[in-house]
Amino acid sequence: MFDIYGGPVFNMARQQFLQAADILEIPNDQRDRLLYPKRAIAVTCPIHRDDGSTVVYEGYRVQHHLSLGPSKGGVRFSPHVDLGEVAALSLWMSWKCALMNLPYGGAKGGVRVDPYSLSHKELEALSRRFMQELIPFVGPHVDVMAPDIGTNEQVMAWFMDTYSNDAGRTVTEIVTGKPVSCGGTAGRREATGRGVTHLIFRASEEIKLNLSQSSAVIQGFGNVGSVVASELYDLGVKILAISDHTAAYHDPKGLNIPEILKYIATHGVLKGYSTEALIDPATILTIKCDILVPAAVERVITEEIANKIECKILAEAANGPTTVEADAVFAKRPDIFIIPDILCNSGGVTVSYFEWVQDLQQFFWEEEEEVINRMKKIMDKGFYETISSAKQLKTTNRMAATCAGLRRVHLAKQARGLFP
Ligand code: NAD
């Protein structure tokens, strides 16, 4: 059924769904409507390249459900995007929002493009065209977009401006993750990485790990990975290795993260930073460390890698980094405390929710006192609910978190009926 969502990423989400549905004893006839997205929209986005030629990019937006409120989720610009991947990411967003008790269904979008190959002007044209094509299907109370891989605050500003020009008024609440100068919230850019670091701190309390004497390895050095690296570095954690899609570096004495952040600010990518510390990127996840943070793409931790990983905390900053087969290995490895993706990276959508609330009210909050503290409070609730329910259900942290999210969506659908 629904072959259009085929592919390894959606298959992985489907298997996770079936495991959780079995634990929750959801009847078979109720399952398909909880698994398959409400809507999937495919668009073509033609733009003029700087050389005068015309090129067309394929784009998708998948709205998983609208049972708890508007759908919510990021848009990624990546050469590997396909409909199955976007659908899987929308499913994970649904469970994440419900786990954190946010009034949203899940959504995700993507354009199949290498954003690093576009000029600033071409990126603007593509961003505006993608939003233009989706205007009939989105809205502040229908579907709200945010940044993800390959998109950023500037792309969100172009999305918001395109939607606003069509509406004839400024509609800041149509997207989150915007610059503060045009309706963004203080603390959104750093929110996902800060939230990941906060839960690493909570996990370290659980397993009695002294963070200031610990070490970390981080895969992915974009919006999320670079903030985690910087926050952990400030807490005294030795950052042994980092990587992005261009290079990977390892220094057993610890990398100088502030210096690397300065390098990234001018060069955009890690390539060229060092020749001495250069390593094979394929080896990064199996370097011995206390805290391992995959913060790049999905399905990087396979069964083979799971057997070789030597860490105490696995903090899944990326969405879907661990395959179902790798999870089966981790189920037999109580030496690793896993903070599952839908919990670990939920600081991003939580602060996106704050941004949406502030935009709707046109009333803005202080970063430290209101944004960060409220985010930590909501994340703490999700964290302790997950670990206590994992003990109660005798299952993994991932299944406990998935069950909590899925249960809330299921209850809302049962109460409302078949439409949303
Ligand atoms: P980004 O585009 O800012 O950064 C992605 C990073 O991953 C870049 O450094 C890129 O070079 C690197 N990368 C890509 N492919 C790689 C590979 N094969 N090996 C090593 N590095 C690779 O994206 P981001 O916003 O930091 O997102 C990272 C992850 O976090 C994604 O899984 C995303 O879905 C998830 N996430 C992001 C947010 C957010 O607020 N941005 C929120 C929740 C979850």
mmCIF file of N, CA, C and O in Angstrom, residues 124-178:
data_model
loop_
_atom_site.group_PDB
_atom_site.id
_atom_site.type_symbol
_atom_site.label_atom_id
_atom_site.label_comp_id
_atom_site.label_asym_id
_atom_site.label_seq_id
_atom_site.Cartn_x
_atom_site.Cartn_y
_atom_site.Cartn_z
ATOM 1 N N GLU A 124 18.160 32.263 -3.548
ATOM 2 C CA GLU A 124 16.977 33.097 -3.273
ATOM 3 C C GLU A 124 15.847 32.740 -4.249
ATOM 4 O O GLU A 124 14.697 32.559 -3.848
ATOM 5 N N ALA A 125 16.194 32.606 -5.535
ATOM 6 C CA ALA A 125 15.166 32.290 -6.539
ATOM 7 C C ALA A 125 14.493 30.953 -6.225
ATOM 8 O O ALA A 125 13.270 30.819 -6.280
ATOM 9 N N LEU A 126 15.318 29.965 -5.845
ATOM 10 C CA LEU A 126 14.771 28.634 -5.556
ATOM 11 C C LEU A 126 13.891 28.664 -4.295
ATOM 12 O O LEU A 126 12.804 28.074 -4.270
ATOM 13 N N SER A 127 14.359 29.364 -3.265
ATOM 14 C CA SER A 127 13.589 29.446 -2.015
ATOM 15 C C SER A 127 12.237 30.095 -2.272
ATOM 16 O O SER A 127 11.191 29.609 -1.831
ATOM 17 N N ARG A 128 12.257 31.204 -3.004
ATOM 18 C CA ARG A 128 11.000 31.932 -3.275
ATOM 19 C C ARG A 128 10.063 31.071 -4.124
ATOM 20 O O ARG A 128 8.866 31.025 -3.898
ATOM 21 N N ARG A 129 10.634 30.357 -5.110
ATOM 22 C CA ARG A 129 9.782 29.566 -5.995
ATOM 23 C C ARG A 129 9.131 28.386 -5.243
ATOM 24 O O ARG A 129 7.965 28.057 -5.451
ATOM 25 N N PHE A 130 9.914 27.768 -4.354
ATOM 26 C CA PHE A 130 9.379 26.638 -3.574
ATOM 27 C C PHE A 130 8.187 27.113 -2.742
ATOM 28 O O PHE A 130 7.109 26.506 -2.759
ATOM 29 N N MET A 131 8.360 28.231 -2.020
ATOM 30 C CA MET A 131 7.245 28.737 -1.211
ATOM 31 C C MET A 131 6.067 29.139 -2.091
ATOM 32 O O MET A 131 4.912 28.831 -1.798
ATOM 33 N N GLN A 132 6.362 29.801 -3.216
ATOM 34 C CA GLN A 132 5.290 30.233 -4.122
ATOM 35 C C GLN A 132 4.413 29.035 -4.528
ATOM 36 O O GLN A 132 3.191 29.114 -4.516
ATOM 37 N N GLU A 133 5.059 27.916 -4.874
ATOM 38 C CA GLU A 133 4.310 26.728 -5.309
ATOM 39 C C GLU A 133 3.461 26.151 -4.181
ATOM 40 O O GLU A 133 2.448 25.505 -4.424
ATOM 41 N N LEU A 134 3.902 26.390 -2.929
ATOM 42 C CA LEU A 134 3.195 25.764 -1.803
ATOM 43 C C LEU A 134 2.170 26.679 -1.131
ATOM 44 O O LEU A 134 1.458 26.238 -0.224
ATOM 45 N N ILE A 135 2.088 27.934 -1.576
ATOM 46 C CA ILE A 135 1.166 28.871 -0.924
ATOM 47 C C ILE A 135 -0.263 28.312 -0.764
ATOM 48 O O ILE A 135 -0.842 28.438 0.310
ATOM 49 N N PRO A 136 -0.818 27.620 -1.772
ATOM 50 C CA PRO A 136 -2.197 27.112 -1.571
ATOM 51 C C PRO A 136 -2.317 26.046 -0.481
ATOM 52 O O PRO A 136 -3.418 25.745 -0.040
ATOM 53 N N PHE A 137 -1.203 25.476 -0.052
ATOM 54 C CA PHE A 137 -1.274 24.318 0.858
ATOM 55 C C PHE A 137 -0.746 24.605 2.262
ATOM 56 O O PHE A 137 -0.705 23.702 3.097
ATOM 57 N N VAL A 138 -0.224 25.818 2.502
ATOM 58 C CA VAL A 138 0.332 26.118 3.828
ATOM 59 C C VAL A 138 -0.381 27.325 4.432
ATOM 60 O O VAL A 138 -1.209 27.958 3.773
ATOM 61 N N GLY A 139 -0.069 27.643 5.660
ATOM 62 C CA GLY A 139 -0.667 28.802 6.326
ATOM 63 C C GLY A 139 -0.313 28.738 7.801
ATOM 64 O O GLY A 139 0.021 27.652 8.306
ATOM 65 N N PRO A 140 -0.390 29.862 8.513
ATOM 66 C CA PRO A 140 -0.005 29.871 9.930
ATOM 67 C C PRO A 140 -0.842 28.914 10.786
ATOM 68 O O PRO A 140 -0.391 28.482 11.838
ATOM 69 N N HIS A 141 -2.056 28.556 10.306
ATOM 70 C CA HIS A 141 -2.873 27.594 11.058
ATOM 71 C C HIS A 141 -3.072 26.304 10.271
ATOM 72 O O HIS A 141 -3.975 25.525 10.562
ATOM 73 N N VAL A 142 -2.253 26.123 9.233
ATOM 74 C CA VAL A 142 -2.363 24.914 8.403
ATOM 75 C C VAL A 142 -1.040 24.134 8.427
ATOM 76 O O VAL A 142 -0.999 22.960 8.782
ATOM 77 N N ASP A 143 0.040 24.807 8.077
ATOM 78 C CA ASP A 143 1.344 24.141 8.001
ATOM 79 C C ASP A 143 2.424 25.216 8.092
ATOM 80 O O ASP A 143 2.405 26.187 7.325
ATOM 81 N N VAL A 144 3.338 25.036 9.029
ATOM 82 C CA VAL A 144 4.358 26.053 9.315
ATOM 83 C C VAL A 144 5.751 25.447 9.100
ATOM 84 O O VAL A 144 6.104 24.463 9.741
ATOM 85 N N MET A 145 6.533 26.044 8.200
ATOM 86 C CA MET A 145 7.865 25.503 7.868
ATOM 87 C C MET A 145 8.961 26.054 8.786
ATOM 88 O O MET A 145 8.750 27.049 9.476
ATOM 89 N N ALA A 146 10.136 25.433 8.716
ATOM 90 C CA ALA A 146 11.293 25.833 9.534
ATOM 91 C C ALA A 146 12.567 25.371 8.823
ATOM 92 O O ALA A 146 12.484 24.633 7.844
ATOM 93 N N PRO A 147 13.750 25.768 9.317
ATOM 94 C CA PRO A 147 14.985 25.319 8.660
ATOM 95 C C PRO A 147 15.337 23.860 8.965
ATOM 96 O O PRO A 147 14.907 23.310 9.973
ATOM 97 N N ASP A 148 16.100 23.269 8.086
ATOM 98 C CA ASP A 148 16.658 21.927 8.299
ATOM 99 C C ASP A 148 17.967 21.888 7.500
ATOM 100 O O ASP A 148 18.527 22.949 7.187
ATOM 101 N N ILE A 149 18.419 20.708 7.128
ATOM 102 C CA ILE A 149 19.691 20.590 6.403
ATOM 103 C C ILE A 149 19.674 21.483 5.159
ATOM 104 O O ILE A 149 18.721 21.443 4.371
ATOM 105 N N GLY A 150 20.721 22.291 4.995
ATOM 106 C CA GLY A 150 20.882 23.090 3.774
ATOM 107 C C GLY A 150 20.014 24.339 3.701
ATOM 108 O O GLY A 150 20.057 25.054 2.701
ATOM 109 N N THR A 151 19.214 24.607 4.720
ATOM 110 C CA THR A 151 18.441 25.867 4.757
ATOM 111 C C THR A 151 18.781 26.593 6.061
ATOM 112 O O THR A 151 19.321 25.995 6.984
ATOM 113 N N ASN A 152 18.460 27.872 6.112
ATOM 114 C CA ASN A 152 18.867 28.654 7.282
ATOM 115 C C ASN A 152 17.920 29.853 7.472
ATOM 116 O O ASN A 152 16.883 29.945 6.812
ATOM 117 N N GLU A 153 18.315 30.766 8.350
ATOM 118 C CA GLU A 153 17.477 31.943 8.653
ATOM 119 C C GLU A 153 17.160 32.741 7.391
ATOM 120 O O GLU A 153 16.047 33.224 7.207
ATOM 121 N N GLN A 154 18.150 32.901 6.516
ATOM 122 C CA GLN A 154 17.938 33.697 5.302
ATOM 123 C C GLN A 154 16.879 33.043 4.408
ATOM 124 O O GLN A 154 15.999 33.731 3.873
ATOM 125 N N VAL A 155 16.940 31.733 4.270
ATOM 126 C CA VAL A 155 15.942 31.029 3.446
ATOM 127 C C VAL A 155 14.550 31.225 4.059
ATOM 128 O O VAL A 155 13.561 31.461 3.346
ATOM 129 N N MET A 156 14.470 31.170 5.393
ATOM 130 C CA MET A 156 13.163 31.371 6.055
ATOM 131 C C MET A 156 12.654 32.795 5.814
ATOM 132 O O MET A 156 11.446 33.013 5.640
ATOM 133 N N ALA A 157 13.565 33.775 5.794
ATOM 134 C CA ALA A 157 13.152 35.170 5.533
ATOM 135 C C ALA A 157 12.566 35.271 4.124
ATOM 136 O O ALA A 157 11.548 35.941 3.903
ATOM 137 N N TRP A 158 13.188 34.580 3.140
ATOM 138 C CA TRP A 158 12.664 34.621 1.763
ATOM 139 C C TRP A 158 11.299 33.918 1.694
ATOM 140 O O TRP A 158 10.393 34.386 1.004
ATOM 141 N N PHE A 159 11.170 32.777 2.417
ATOM 142 C CA PHE A 159 9.867 32.083 2.452
ATOM 143 C C PHE A 159 8.787 33.036 2.992
ATOM 144 O O PHE A 159 7.703 33.176 2.438
ATOM 145 N N MET A 160 9.097 33.669 4.123
ATOM 146 C CA MET A 160 8.116 34.536 4.790
ATOM 147 C C MET A 160 7.757 35.718 3.890
ATOM 148 O O MET A 160 6.584 36.078 3.737
ATOM 149 N N ASP A 161 8.777 36.289 3.242
ATOM 150 C CA ASP A 161 8.540 37.460 2.389
ATOM 151 C C ASP A 161 7.682 37.078 1.174
ATOM 152 O O ASP A 161 6.773 37.819 0.784
ATOM 153 N N THR A 162 7.942 35.917 0.591
ATOM 154 C CA THR A 162 7.172 35.469 -0.576
ATOM 155 C C THR A 162 5.707 35.257 -0.196
ATOM 156 O O THR A 162 4.794 35.711 -0.905
ATOM 157 N N TYR A 163 5.482 34.587 0.929
ATOM 158 C CA TYR A 163 4.105 34.349 1.394
ATOM 159 C C TYR A 163 3.420 35.688 1.695
ATOM 160 O O TYR A 163 2.263 35.909 1.335
ATOM 161 N N SER A 164 4.158 36.600 2.339
ATOM 162 C CA SER A 164 3.594 37.892 2.741
ATOM 163 C C SER A 164 3.232 38.745 1.524
ATOM 164 O O SER A 164 2.189 39.407 1.515
ATOM 165 N N ASN A 165 4.105 38.713 0.494
ATOM 166 C CA ASN A 165 3.797 39.501 -0.705
ATOM 167 C C ASN A 165 2.509 39.016 -1.352
ATOM 168 O O ASN A 165 1.705 39.810 -1.841
ATOM 169 N N ASP A 166 2.284 37.709 -1.319
ATOM 170 C CA ASP A 166 1.055 37.147 -1.887
ATOM 171 C C ASP A 166 -0.159 37.560 -1.045
ATOM 172 O O ASP A 166 -1.219 37.882 -1.582
ATOM 173 N N ALA A 167 0.028 37.576 0.282
ATOM 174 C CA ALA A 167 -1.093 37.898 1.181
ATOM 175 C C ALA A 167 -1.381 39.404 1.214
ATOM 176 O O ALA A 167 -2.459 39.830 1.642
ATOM 177 N N GLY A 168 -0.399 40.209 0.818
ATOM 178 C CA GLY A 168 -0.591 41.660 0.869
ATOM 179 C C GLY A 168 -0.374 42.250 2.248
ATOM 180 O O GLY A 168 -0.761 43.383 2.522
ATOM 181 N N ARG A 169 0.213 41.472 3.147
ATOM 182 C CA ARG A 169 0.551 41.961 4.492
ATOM 183 C C ARG A 169 1.656 41.076 5.045
ATOM 184 O O ARG A 169 1.886 39.977 4.516
ATOM 185 N N THR A 170 2.317 41.538 6.099
ATOM 186 C CA THR A 170 3.409 40.746 6.663
ATOM 187 C C THR A 170 2.858 39.633 7.545
ATOM 188 O O THR A 170 2.132 39.898 8.506
ATOM 189 N N VAL A 171 3.192 38.396 7.182
ATOM 190 C CA VAL A 171 2.680 37.243 7.941
ATOM 191 C C VAL A 171 3.887 36.505 8.535
ATOM 192 O O VAL A 171 4.323 35.475 8.027
ATOM 193 N N THR A 172 4.441 37.049 9.618
ATOM 194 C CA THR A 172 5.670 36.467 10.176
ATOM 195 C C THR A 172 5.438 35.029 10.666
ATOM 196 O O THR A 172 6.348 34.203 10.646
ATOM 197 N N GLU A 173 4.205 34.743 11.100
ATOM 198 C CA GLU A 173 3.910 33.435 11.718
ATOM 199 C C GLU A 173 3.806 32.286 10.703
ATOM 200 O O GLU A 173 3.504 31.164 11.078
ATOM 201 N N ILE A 174 4.099 32.560 9.420
ATOM 202 C CA ILE A 174 4.037 31.491 8.409
ATOM 203 C C ILE A 174 5.235 30.544 8.472
ATOM 204 O O ILE A 174 5.140 29.384 8.068
ATOM 205 N N VAL A 175 6.377 31.022 8.955
ATOM 206 C CA VAL A 175 7.539 30.141 9.137
ATOM 207 C C VAL A 175 8.231 30.470 10.455
ATOM 208 O O VAL A 175 8.078 31.583 10.981
ATOM 209 N N THR A 176 9.011 29.525 10.965
ATOM 210 C CA THR A 176 9.842 29.806 12.145
ATOM 211 C C THR A 176 11.310 29.610 11.759
ATOM 212 O O THR A 176 11.609 29.071 10.696
ATOM 213 N N GLY A 177 12.195 30.091 12.643
ATOM 214 C CA GLY A 177 13.622 30.026 12.332
ATOM 215 C C GLY A 177 14.049 31.208 11.476
ATOM 216 O O GLY A 177 15.047 31.128 10.760
ATOM 217 N N LYS A 178 13.253 32.302 11.538
ATOM 218 C CA LYS A 178 13.574 33.527 10.777
ATOM 219 C C LYS A 178 14.629 34.343 11.525
ATOM 220 O O LYS A 178 14.803 34.161 12.724
#
